[in-house]
């Protein structure tokens, strides 16, 4: 569902789009420079957000898309005003507001929403240090501060305009955030506008989860680049809960029935039952069993055990019984689940985690390395993979 609307900001009308059905969870989407509310990125974000239970609201910034107001320019003040009007509109129907913003839109969002209640923020190629960006343009084109102050506006040969009022506003209004650990960033190593060093400092300062992409650029637009964005979105947007049997033993009947239905044969039903029943109060940190849930729906399962019926008994622990619901495949949930379990293993003190599989090229995406083959009691072999954790030695 896609509905075109207008949001009033005083005498100004903001063209906007509502994507998806009414929901108490809303994502505000803010596009970048020279773009609009229904560009390829916003279409992609809306697809993921709607499938994850959100309604999405995108809109045109001043002098972009369907906005042609000669007296309402793309200034920080005007953009902040528009963003606050959009937030007020979202508040009318949503109890939980999240944010997606890219490039210049991310900077305006940081100014407008730094003190607002934002559940989660997802930034693509964000501009986080506008003063440095403008200063770099001034230096690159030989425009001194004195000249800009004197002439007020200086047109550059690249089509951009340096504006004294814009510059002074940026200097006098630093970004201030109060969102906690709710920010995720996808940034390209090849970004020619926002240097990787600046993004890393911002991420560290604001406790943001940063993904560095080695293949993209500032403006993601090719088919492969958009696929990278989509994969990242599935990782950060869908709110997944890792349910541990040890921590929530009351889920034993549900977890046992699910894992047996996916992995057990008639001969091994008791094997899973006995193992899971006794793991709850075991003194040893292993075994561990997990469900991955989305809005209380089981979407995947896995275990962490001492050995997965494999000859490499010198290695421990092993991720086992990874299963993702067919309707949920293609969204990197298997990798997400495995990465969650690697973190759990680190908390338990393990320096390495292992798994055996016939897949080639899949677990490598989660940072696993192929270290050779192992052999099963029934005469078959499997590829053995290893991943190092951040845990201490056990």
CSV table of C-alpha atoms in Angstrom, one decimal:
chain,number,residue,atom,x,y,z
A,1,UNK,CA,0.0,0.0,0.0
A,2,UNK,CA,1.3,3.5,-1.0
A,3,UNK,CA,-0.6,6.7,-0.2
A,4,UNK,CA,0.4,10.2,-1.3
A,5,UNK,CA,-0.3,12.8,1.4
A,6,UNK,CA,0.6,16.4,2.3
A,7,UNK,CA,1.9,17.5,5.7
A,8,UNK,CA,1.4,21.1,6.7
A,9,UNK,CA,4.3,23.1,8.2
A,10,UNK,CA,2.8,26.5,8.7
A,11,UNK,CA,1.9,27.8,5.3
A,12,UNK,CA,4.1,25.2,3.6
A,13,UNK,CA,2.9,21.9,2.2
A,14,UNK,CA,5.3,18.9,2.4
A,15,UNK,CA,4.6,16.2,-0.2
A,16,UNK,CA,4.9,12.9,1.5
A,17,UNK,CA,4.2,9.1,1.0
A,18,UNK,CA,2.9,6.6,3.5
A,19,UNK,CA,4.1,3.1,2.8
A,20,UNK,CA,2.3,0.1,4.2
A,21,UNK,CA,-0.6,-0.4,6.5
A,22,UNK,CA,-1.3,1.6,9.6
A,23,UNK,CA,1.0,0.5,12.4
A,24,UNK,CA,2.0,1.7,15.9
A,25,UNK,CA,5.6,1.5,14.6
A,26,UNK,CA,6.7,4.2,12.1
A,27,UNK,CA,9.9,4.8,10.2
A,28,UNK,CA,10.6,8.3,9.0
A,29,UNK,CA,12.7,8.2,5.8
A,30,UNK,CA,14.9,11.2,4.9
A,31,UNK,CA,16.5,11.2,1.5
A,32,UNK,CA,19.8,12.8,0.5
A,33,UNK,CA,20.8,15.7,-1.7
A,34,UNK,CA,19.5,15.7,-5.3
A,35,UNK,CA,17.1,12.9,-4.5
A,36,UNK,CA,13.4,12.6,-3.5
A,37,UNK,CA,10.9,10.7,-1.3
A,38,UNK,CA,10.4,7.8,-3.7
A,39,UNK,CA,13.9,7.1,-4.9
A,40,UNK,CA,15.4,3.7,-5.2
A,41,UNK,CA,16.8,3.7,-1.7
A,42,UNK,CA,13.4,4.8,-0.1
A,43,UNK,CA,11.6,2.1,-2.1
A,44,UNK,CA,14.1,-0.5,-0.8
A,45,UNK,CA,13.8,0.7,2.8
A,46,UNK,CA,10.0,0.8,2.7
A,47,UNK,CA,9.9,-2.8,1.4
A,48,UNK,CA,12.0,-4.1,4.3
A,49,UNK,CA,10.3,-1.9,6.9
A,50,UNK,CA,6.8,-2.8,5.9
A,51,UNK,CA,7.6,-6.6,5.9
A,52,UNK,CA,9.0,-6.0,9.4
A,53,UNK,CA,5.7,-4.6,10.7
A,54,UNK,CA,6.4,-0.9,10.3
A,55,UNK,CA,4.6,1.9,8.4
A,56,UNK,CA,7.0,4.2,6.6
A,57,UNK,CA,6.7,7.9,6.0
A,58,UNK,CA,8.9,9.6,3.4
A,59,UNK,CA,8.8,13.2,2.2
A,60,UNK,CA,10.6,15.7,-0.1
A,61,UNK,CA,13.1,18.1,1.4
A,62,UNK,CA,12.9,21.8,0.2
A,63,UNK,CA,13.6,22.2,-3.6
A,64,UNK,CA,13.6,18.4,-4.1
A,65,UNK,CA,11.1,16.1,-5.6
A,66,UNK,CA,7.7,17.7,-6.0
A,67,UNK,CA,8.6,20.9,-4.0
A,68,UNK,CA,9.2,24.0,-6.1
A,69,UNK,CA,8.9,26.9,-3.6
A,70,UNK,CA,11.2,29.7,-4.7
A,71,UNK,CA,11.0,31.3,-1.2
A,72,UNK,CA,11.8,28.1,0.8
A,73,UNK,CA,15.4,27.0,0.3
A,74,UNK,CA,17.3,23.9,1.4
A,75,UNK,CA,18.7,25.5,4.6
A,76,UNK,CA,19.3,23.8,7.9
A,77,UNK,CA,16.6,25.9,9.5
A,78,UNK,CA,14.0,25.0,6.9
A,79,UNK,CA,14.9,21.4,7.0
A,80,UNK,CA,14.8,21.2,10.8
A,81,UNK,CA,11.4,22.8,10.7
A,82,UNK,CA,10.1,20.3,8.1
A,83,UNK,CA,11.5,17.4,10.0
A,84,UNK,CA,9.8,18.5,13.2
A,85,UNK,CA,6.5,18.8,11.4
A,86,UNK,CA,7.0,15.3,10.0
A,87,UNK,CA,7.8,14.0,13.4
A,88,UNK,CA,4.6,15.6,14.9
A,89,UNK,CA,2.6,13.9,12.1
A,90,UNK,CA,4.1,10.5,12.9
A,91,UNK,CA,3.4,10.9,16.6
A,92,UNK,CA,-0.3,11.1,15.9
A,93,UNK,CA,-0.5,7.4,14.9
A,94,UNK,CA,2.8,5.8,16.1
A,95,UNK,CA,3.9,4.9,19.6
A,96,UNK,CA,7.4,4.0,18.4
A,97,UNK,CA,9.2,6.1,15.8
A,98,UNK,CA,12.4,5.0,14.1
A,99,UNK,CA,14.5,6.8,11.5
A,100,UNK,CA,16.2,6.0,8.2
A,101,UNK,CA,18.3,8.8,6.7
A,102,UNK,CA,21.1,9.0,4.1
A,103,UNK,CA,23.8,11.5,3.2
A,104,UNK,CA,22.7,15.1,3.8
A,105,UNK,CA,19.3,13.9,5.1
A,106,UNK,CA,21.2,12.2,8.0
A,107,UNK,CA,22.8,15.5,9.0
A,108,UNK,CA,19.5,17.4,9.1
A,109,UNK,CA,17.9,14.5,11.0
A,110,UNK,CA,20.7,14.6,13.6
A,111,UNK,CA,20.1,18.4,14.1
A,112,UNK,CA,16.3,18.0,14.3
A,113,UNK,CA,15.9,14.8,16.2
A,114,UNK,CA,18.9,14.7,18.5
A,115,UNK,CA,16.7,15.3,21.5
A,116,UNK,CA,13.6,13.4,20.3
A,117,UNK,CA,12.5,9.9,21.2
A,118,UNK,CA,14.0,7.7,18.4
A,119,UNK,CA,13.7,4.0,18.9
A,120,UNK,CA,16.2,3.0,16.2
A,121,UNK,CA,18.2,5.1,13.7
A,122,UNK,CA,19.7,3.6,10.5
A,123,UNK,CA,22.1,5.8,8.5
A,124,UNK,CA,23.4,5.2,5.0
A,125,UNK,CA,26.5,7.2,4.0
A,126,UNK,CA,25.7,9.9,6.6
A,127,UNK,CA,27.2,13.4,6.6
A,128,UNK,CA,28.2,13.8,10.3
A,129,UNK,CA,30.6,16.7,10.2
A,130,UNK,CA,29.1,19.4,8.0
A,131,UNK,CA,31.5,22.1,9.1
A,132,UNK,CA,34.4,20.1,8.0
A,133,UNK,CA,32.7,19.3,4.7
A,134,UNK,CA,32.0,23.0,4.0
A,135,UNK,CA,35.5,24.1,5.1
A,136,UNK,CA,37.0,21.5,2.7
A,137,UNK,CA,35.0,22.9,-0.2
A,138,UNK,CA,36.1,26.4,0.7
A,139,UNK,CA,39.7,25.4,0.8
A,140,UNK,CA,39.4,23.4,-2.4
A,141,UNK,CA,38.0,26.3,-4.4
A,142,UNK,CA,40.0,29.1,-2.7
A,143,UNK,CA,37.2,30.7,-0.9
A,144,UNK,CA,38.3,32.3,2.4
A,145,UNK,CA,36.1,32.9,5.4
A,146,UNK,CA,36.5,36.6,4.8
A,147,UNK,CA,35.3,36.4,1.2
A,148,UNK,CA,32.3,34.2,2.0
A,149,UNK,CA,31.3,36.6,4.8
A,150,UNK,CA,31.7,39.6,2.5
A,151,UNK,CA,29.8,38.1,-0.5
A,152,UNK,CA,27.3,36.0,1.6
A,153,UNK,CA,26.9,33.5,-1.3
A,154,UNK,CA,29.6,32.0,-3.6
A,155,UNK,CA,28.7,29.8,-6.5
A,156,UNK,CA,31.1,27.0,-7.2
A,157,UNK,CA,31.9,25.4,-10.6
A,158,UNK,CA,30.5,22.0,-9.4
A,159,UNK,CA,27.0,23.5,-9.1
A,160,UNK,CA,27.1,23.9,-5.3
A,161,UNK,CA,26.7,27.2,-3.5
A,162,UNK,CA,28.5,28.3,-0.4
A,163,UNK,CA,26.3,30.4,1.9
A,164,UNK,CA,27.6,32.4,4.9
A,165,UNK,CA,24.4,32.0,6.9
A,166,UNK,CA,24.4,28.2,6.3
A,167,UNK,CA,28.0,28.0,7.3
A,168,UNK,CA,27.6,30.0,10.5
A,169,UNK,CA,24.5,28.0,11.5
A,170,UNK,CA,26.4,24.8,11.1
A,171,UNK,CA,29.3,26.1,13.3
A,172,UNK,CA,27.0,27.3,16.0
A,173,UNK,CA,24.8,24.3,16.2
A,174,UNK,CA,26.7,21.0,16.8
A,175,UNK,CA,25.1,17.6,16.7
A,176,UNK,CA,23.8,16.5,20.1
A,177,UNK,CA,22.4,13.0,20.5
A,178,UNK,CA,20.4,11.3,23.2
A,179,UNK,CA,19.5,8.0,21.6
A,180,UNK,CA,21.6,5.5,23.5
A,181,UNK,CA,22.8,2.4,21.6
A,182,UNK,CA,20.2,2.6,18.9
A,183,UNK,CA,22.2,3.8,15.9
A,184,UNK,CA,23.4,1.6,13.0
A,185,UNK,CA,25.5,2.9,10.1
A,186,UNK,CA,26.4,1.5,6.7
A,187,UNK,CA,29.4,3.4,5.3
A,188,UNK,CA,31.6,2.8,2.2
A,189,UNK,CA,35.3,2.7,2.5
A,190,UNK,CA,35.3,4.6,-0.9
A,191,UNK,CA,33.0,7.4,0.3
A,192,UNK,CA,34.4,10.6,-1.2
A,193,UNK,CA,32.2,13.0,0.9
A,194,UNK,CA,32.3,11.6,4.4
A,195,UNK,CA,35.7,10.3,5.3
A,196,UNK,CA,35.8,6.9,7.0
A,197,UNK,CA,37.9,8.3,9.9
A,198,UNK,CA,35.1,10.8,10.7
A,199,UNK,CA,32.4,8.1,10.6
A,200,UNK,CA,34.5,5.9,12.9
A,201,UNK,CA,34.8,8.7,15.4
A,202,UNK,CA,31.1,9.4,15.3
A,203,UNK,CA,30.2,5.8,15.7
A,204,UNK,CA,32.5,5.4,18.7
A,205,UNK,CA,31.3,8.6,20.3
A,206,UNK,CA,27.6,7.7,19.9
A,207,UNK,CA,27.9,3.9,20.4
A,208,UNK,CA,26.7,3.2,16.9
A,209,UNK,CA,27.0,-0.2,15.2
A,210,UNK,CA,29.1,0.5,12.2
A,211,UNK,CA,29.4,-1.6,9.0
A,212,UNK,CA,32.2,-0.7,6.6
A,213,UNK,CA,31.5,-1.7,3.0
A,214,UNK,CA,34.6,-2.0,0.8
A,215,UNK,CA,32.7,-2.1,-2.5
A,216,UNK,CA,30.2,0.8,-2.4
A,217,UNK,CA,30.5,4.6,-2.7
A,218,UNK,CA,28.8,7.6,-1.1
A,219,UNK,CA,25.8,7.3,-3.4
A,220,UNK,CA,24.6,3.7,-3.5
A,221,UNK,CA,22.9,3.2,-6.9
A,222,UNK,CA,24.1,0.1,-8.8
A,223,UNK,CA,22.3,-3.3,-8.6
A,224,UNK,CA,25.1,-4.8,-6.5
A,225,UNK,CA,25.3,-1.7,-4.2
A,226,UNK,CA,21.5,-1.8,-3.6
A,227,UNK,CA,21.7,-5.5,-2.7
A,228,UNK,CA,24.4,-4.6,-0.1
A,229,UNK,CA,22.0,-2.0,1.3
A,230,UNK,CA,19.1,-4.5,1.4
A,231,UNK,CA,21.2,-7.1,3.2
A,232,UNK,CA,22.3,-4.6,5.8
A,233,UNK,CA,18.7,-3.4,6.2
A,234,UNK,CA,17.5,-6.9,7.0
A,235,UNK,CA,20.3,-7.2,9.5
A,236,UNK,CA,19.4,-4.0,11.4
A,237,UNK,CA,15.7,-3.4,10.9
A,238,UNK,CA,14.0,-6.6,11.8
A,239,UNK,CA,13.7,-6.8,15.6
A,240,UNK,CA,14.9,-10.4,16.4
A,241,UNK,CA,14.9,-12.0,19.8
A,242,UNK,CA,17.3,-14.7,20.6
A,243,UNK,CA,15.6,-17.0,23.1
A,244,UNK,CA,17.9,-19.2,25.2
A,245,UNK,CA,16.7,-22.4,26.8
A,246,UNK,CA,19.1,-21.9,29.8
A,247,UNK,CA,17.8,-18.4,30.5
A,248,UNK,CA,14.1,-19.2,29.8
A,249,UNK,CA,13.6,-22.9,30.7
A,250,UNK,CA,9.8,-22.4,30.5
A,251,UNK,CA,10.1,-22.5,26.7
A,252,UNK,CA,11.4,-26.1,26.8
A,253,UNK,CA,8.1,-27.7,25.4
A,254,UNK,CA,7.9,-25.2,22.5
A,255,UNK,CA,11.6,-25.4,21.7
A,256,UNK,CA,11.9,-29.2,21.9
A,257,UNK,CA,8.9,-29.7,19.7
A,258,UNK,CA,10.2,-27.2,17.1
A,259,UNK,CA,13.8,-28.5,17.0
A,260,UNK,CA,12.6,-32.1,16.9
A,261,UNK,CA,10.3,-31.3,14.0
A,262,UNK,CA,13.2,-29.9,12.0
A,263,UNK,CA,16.1,-32.3,12.9
A,264,UNK,CA,15.0,-35.4,14.7
A,265,UNK,CA,14.1,-38.8,13.1
A,266,UNK,CA,12.0,-41.4,14.9
A,267,UNK,CA,15.2,-42.9,16.3
A,268,UNK,CA,16.7,-39.6,17.6
A,269,UNK,CA,13.6,-38.0,19.2
A,270,UNK,CA,14.8,-39.1,22.7
A,271,UNK,CA,18.3,-37.9,21.9
A,272,UNK,CA,17.1,-34.3,21.6
A,273,UNK,CA,14.7,-34.6,24.5
A,274,UNK,CA,17.3,-35.9,26.9
A,275,UNK,CA,19.9,-33.4,25.9
A,276,UNK,CA,17.7,-30.4,26.2
A,277,UNK,CA,16.1,-31.4,29.4
A,278,UNK,CA,19.4,-31.9,31.1
A,279,UNK,CA,21.1,-28.8,29.7
A,280,UNK,CA,18.8,-26.5,31.7
A,281,UNK,CA,20.5,-27.2,35.1
A,282,UNK,CA,23.8,-28.4,33.9
A,283,UNK,CA,27.0,-27.1,35.6
A,284,UNK,CA,28.9,-27.1,32.3
A,285,UNK,CA,28.3,-24.1,30.0
A,286,UNK,CA,27.4,-26.6,27.2
A,287,UNK,CA,25.1,-27.5,25.6
A,288,UNK,CA,23.1,-24.3,24.7
A,289,UNK,CA,19.9,-24.3,22.6
A,290,UNK,CA,18.3,-21.3,21.0
A,291,UNK,CA,15.2,-20.1,19.1
A,292,UNK,CA,15.2,-16.9,16.9
A,293,UNK,CA,11.9,-15.1,17.2
A,294,UNK,CA,10.3,-12.2,15.4
A,295,UNK,CA,7.2,-10.8,17.0
A,296,UNK,CA,6.9,-14.0,19.0
A,297,UNK,CA,7.0,-16.1,15.8
A,298,UNK,CA,9.8,-18.8,15.6
A,299,UNK,CA,11.8,-18.1,12.5
A,300,UNK,CA,15.0,-20.1,13.1
A,301,UNK,CA,16.8,-22.4,15.6
A,302,UNK,CA,20.3,-23.6,16.5
A,303,UNK,CA,22.4,-25.1,19.2
A,304,UNK,CA,25.9,-24.8,20.7
A,305,UNK,CA,27.3,-28.1,21.7
A,306,UNK,CA,30.6,-29.9,22.5
A,307,UNK,CA,30.8,-31.9,19.3
A,308,UNK,CA,28.6,-32.2,16.2
A,309,UNK,CA,29.2,-35.9,15.6
A,310,UNK,CA,32.5,-35.0,13.8
A,311,UNK,CA,36.0,-36.4,14.0
A,312,UNK,CA,37.6,-33.0,15.0
A,313,UNK,CA,37.1,-33.7,18.8
A,314,UNK,CA,40.0,-31.4,19.5
A,315,UNK,CA,37.7,-28.4,18.7
A,316,UNK,CA,35.0,-27.0,20.9
A,317,UNK,CA,32.3,-25.7,20.8
A,318,UNK,CA,30.2,-26.4,17.7
A,319,UNK,CA,27.2,-24.5,16.3
A,320,UNK,CA,24.7,-27.2,15.3
A,321,UNK,CA,21.1,-27.7,14.1
A,322,UNK,CA,20.9,-24.3,12.2
A,323,UNK,CA,17.5,-24.1,10.6
A,324,UNK,CA,15.6,-21.1,9.0
A,325,UNK,CA,12.0,-21.2,8.1
A,326,UNK,CA,11.7,-21.5,4.2
A,327,UNK,CA,9.5,-18.4,4.0
A,328,UNK,CA,12.2,-16.4,5.8
A,329,UNK,CA,15.1,-17.5,3.7
A,330,UNK,CA,17.0,-15.0,1.6
A,331,UNK,CA,17.1,-12.4,4.3
A,332,UNK,CA,20.4,-13.4,5.9
A,333,UNK,CA,18.6,-14.7,9.0
A,334,UNK,CA,20.8,-17.8,9.2
A,335,UNK,CA,23.9,-15.6,9.3
A,336,UNK,CA,22.3,-13.3,11.8
A,337,UNK,CA,21.5,-16.2,14.1
A,338,UNK,CA,25.0,-17.6,13.8
A,339,UNK,CA,26.5,-14.2,14.6
A,340,UNK,CA,24.3,-14.0,17.7
A,341,UNK,CA,25.5,-17.4,18.9
A,342,UNK,CA,29.1,-16.5,18.3
A,343,UNK,CA,28.6,-13.5,20.7
A,344,UNK,CA,27.0,-15.9,23.2
A,345,UNK,CA,30.0,-18.2,22.9
A,346,UNK,CA,32.2,-15.2,23.6
A,347,UNK,CA,30.3,-14.4,26.7
A,348,UNK,CA,30.8,-18.0,27.9
A,349,UNK,CA,34.6,-17.5,27.4
A,350,UNK,CA,35.3,-19.4,24.2
A,351,UNK,CA,37.9,-18.0,21.9
A,352,UNK,CA,36.8,-19.9,18.8
A,353,UNK,CA,33.5,-21.4,17.5
A,354,UNK,CA,33.2,-24.1,14.9
A,355,UNK,CA,30.6,-25.7,12.6
A,356,UNK,CA,30.5,-28.4,9.9
A,357,UNK,CA,28.6,-28.1,6.7
A,358,UNK,CA,28.4,-28.9,3.0
A,359,UNK,CA,27.8,-25.3,2.1
A,360,UNK,CA,30.6,-23.4,0.3
A,361,UNK,CA,30.6,-19.6,0.4
A,362,UNK,CA,27.8,-19.1,2.9
A,363,UNK,CA,29.4,-19.1,6.4
A,364,UNK,CA,32.3,-17.2,5.0
A,365,UNK,CA,29.9,-14.2,4.9
A,366,UNK,CA,29.8,-14.4,8.7
A,367,UNK,CA,33.5,-14.4,9.1
A,368,UNK,CA,34.1,-18.1,9.3
A,369,UNK,CA,37.2,-19.7,7.8
A,370,UNK,CA,37.4,-23.2,6.2
A,371,UNK,CA,40.1,-25.2,8.0
A,372,UNK,CA,39.7,-28.6,6.4
A,373,UNK,CA,37.4,-31.6,6.4
A,374,UNK,CA,36.0,-33.8,9.2
A,375,UNK,CA,34.4,-37.2,9.2
A,376,UNK,CA,31.2,-38.5,10.7
A,377,UNK,CA,30.5,-41.9,12.3
A,378,UNK,CA,28.1,-42.8,9.4
A,379,UNK,CA,31.0,-42.6,6.9
A,380,UNK,CA,30.4,-39.1,5.3
A,381,UNK,CA,32.6,-36.0,5.5
A,382,UNK,CA,31.8,-32.3,6.0
A,383,UNK,CA,33.7,-29.1,5.6
A,384,UNK,CA,34.9,-27.7,9.0
A,385,UNK,CA,34.8,-23.9,9.7
A,386,UNK,CA,36.2,-21.8,12.5
A,387,UNK,CA,35.5,-18.3,13.7
A,388,UNK,CA,37.4,-16.4,16.4
A,389,UNK,CA,35.3,-14.6,19.0
A,390,UNK,CA,36.1,-11.7,21.4
A,391,UNK,CA,35.9,-14.0,24.4
A,392,UNK,CA,38.6,-15.1,26.8
A,393,UNK,CA,40.3,-18.5,26.9
A,394,UNK,CA,38.4,-21.6,28.0
